[in-house]
Amino acid sequence: MSIWSKLDFRQVTITVSGEMFAEHVDMLKHNLLDRLQYGYHRVLLDMNSVREFPVSLIAVLAELRQRFAKHGGELVIDYQNGMIREWDS
């Protein structure tokens, strides 16, 4: 798995690619929380280049989306060429 970040004055775009394993979920979580802590309240998580990810990622992203919302932010997930608003499957 690789992670690339791009910052501008409106948002942070984080691009994840490759295969994501269970041990990567915590690393991604901390990366996203760091962005919130640094004051970036809109994060676009581009996962279109991720081939596989563990099921545990869905719960973590749902939790992170709530934490961002609680702090007046937004976590938007772009996966398989579409914006995902809810990961409630």
Short mmCIF file of C-alpha atoms in Angstrom, two decimals:
data_model
loop_
_atom_site.label_atom_id
_atom_site.label_comp_id
_atom_site.label_asym_id
_atom_site.label_seq_id
_atom_site.Cartn_x
_atom_site.Cartn_y
_atom_site.Cartn_z
CA MET A 1 0.00 0.00 0.00
CA SER A 2 1.17 3.52 -0.70
CA ILE A 3 -0.29 6.85 0.45
CA TRP A 4 0.14 10.20 -1.28
CA SER A 5 -1.17 13.49 0.08
CA LYS A 6 -1.94 16.69 -1.77
CA LEU A 7 -2.89 19.82 0.15
CA ASP A 8 -4.54 23.01 -0.96
CA PHE A 9 -6.37 25.75 0.88
CA ARG A 10 -9.73 23.93 0.68
CA GLN A 11 -8.97 20.29 1.34
CA VAL A 12 -6.50 17.46 1.64
CA THR A 13 -6.60 14.77 -1.02
CA ILE A 14 -5.17 11.46 0.11
CA THR A 15 -4.61 8.85 -2.58
CA VAL A 16 -4.20 5.25 -1.49
CA SER A 17 -3.07 2.56 -3.91
CA GLY A 18 -2.09 -1.10 -3.93
CA GLU A 19 -3.31 -3.83 -1.64
CA MET A 20 -4.42 -2.81 1.81
CA PHE A 21 -3.93 -5.31 4.61
CA ALA A 22 -5.27 -5.25 8.18
CA GLU A 23 -2.04 -3.73 9.50
CA HIS A 24 -2.46 -0.77 7.12
CA VAL A 25 -5.86 0.21 8.50
CA ASP A 26 -4.44 1.69 11.70
CA MET A 27 -1.78 3.59 9.76
CA LEU A 28 -4.42 5.11 7.48
CA LYS A 29 -6.60 5.98 10.47
CA HIS A 30 -3.78 7.89 12.16
CA ASN A 31 -2.90 9.62 8.90
CA LEU A 32 -6.49 10.87 8.55
CA LEU A 33 -6.71 11.90 12.21
CA ASP A 34 -3.46 13.85 11.84
CA ARG A 35 -5.03 15.87 9.06
CA LEU A 36 -8.01 16.70 11.27
CA GLN A 37 -5.72 17.67 14.13
CA TYR A 38 -3.72 19.98 11.83
CA GLY A 39 -6.93 21.84 11.01
CA TYR A 40 -7.88 20.35 7.65
CA HIS A 41 -11.61 19.74 7.92
CA ARG A 42 -12.28 18.42 4.43
CA VAL A 43 -10.47 15.29 3.36
CA LEU A 44 -11.01 13.49 0.07
CA LEU A 45 -9.84 9.88 0.34
CA ASP A 46 -9.20 8.55 -3.17
CA MET A 47 -9.18 4.75 -3.04
CA ASN A 48 -9.75 4.04 -6.74
CA SER A 49 -6.34 2.39 -7.06
CA VAL A 50 -6.85 0.05 -4.10
CA ARG A 51 -7.22 -3.51 -5.35
CA GLU A 52 -8.35 -5.08 -2.06
CA PHE A 53 -8.98 -3.93 1.48
CA PRO A 54 -9.90 -5.66 4.75
CA VAL A 55 -13.51 -5.57 5.92
CA SER A 56 -12.36 -3.80 9.11
CA LEU A 57 -11.63 -0.69 7.02
CA ILE A 58 -15.35 -0.03 6.56
CA ALA A 59 -15.97 0.31 10.31
CA VAL A 60 -12.90 2.51 10.74
CA LEU A 61 -13.95 4.84 7.93
CA ALA A 62 -17.48 5.09 9.35
CA GLU A 63 -16.01 6.01 12.75
CA LEU A 64 -13.67 8.56 11.18
CA ARG A 65 -16.50 10.11 9.19
CA GLN A 66 -18.38 10.66 12.46
CA ARG A 67 -15.30 12.18 14.13
CA PHE A 68 -14.80 14.57 11.23
CA ALA A 69 -18.47 15.57 11.34
CA LYS A 70 -18.28 16.13 15.11
CA HIS A 71 -15.49 18.67 14.50
CA GLY A 72 -17.31 20.38 11.63
CA GLY A 73 -15.41 18.50 8.96
CA GLU A 74 -16.12 16.11 6.13
CA LEU A 75 -14.50 12.85 5.01
CA VAL A 76 -15.40 12.03 1.41
CA ILE A 77 -14.43 8.62 0.02
CA ASP A 78 -13.94 8.12 -3.70
CA TYR A 79 -13.87 4.42 -4.56
CA GLN A 80 -14.43 2.62 -7.85
CA ASN A 81 -14.92 5.93 -9.65
CA GLY A 82 -17.79 7.10 -7.48
CA MET A 83 -18.17 9.13 -4.33
CA ILE A 84 -19.21 7.01 -1.38
CA ARG A 85 -21.38 8.76 1.16
CA GLU A 86 -22.19 5.78 3.32
CA TRP A 87 -20.37 2.50 3.91
CA ASP A 88 -23.38 0.78 5.49
CA SER A 89 -23.39 -2.37 3.36
#
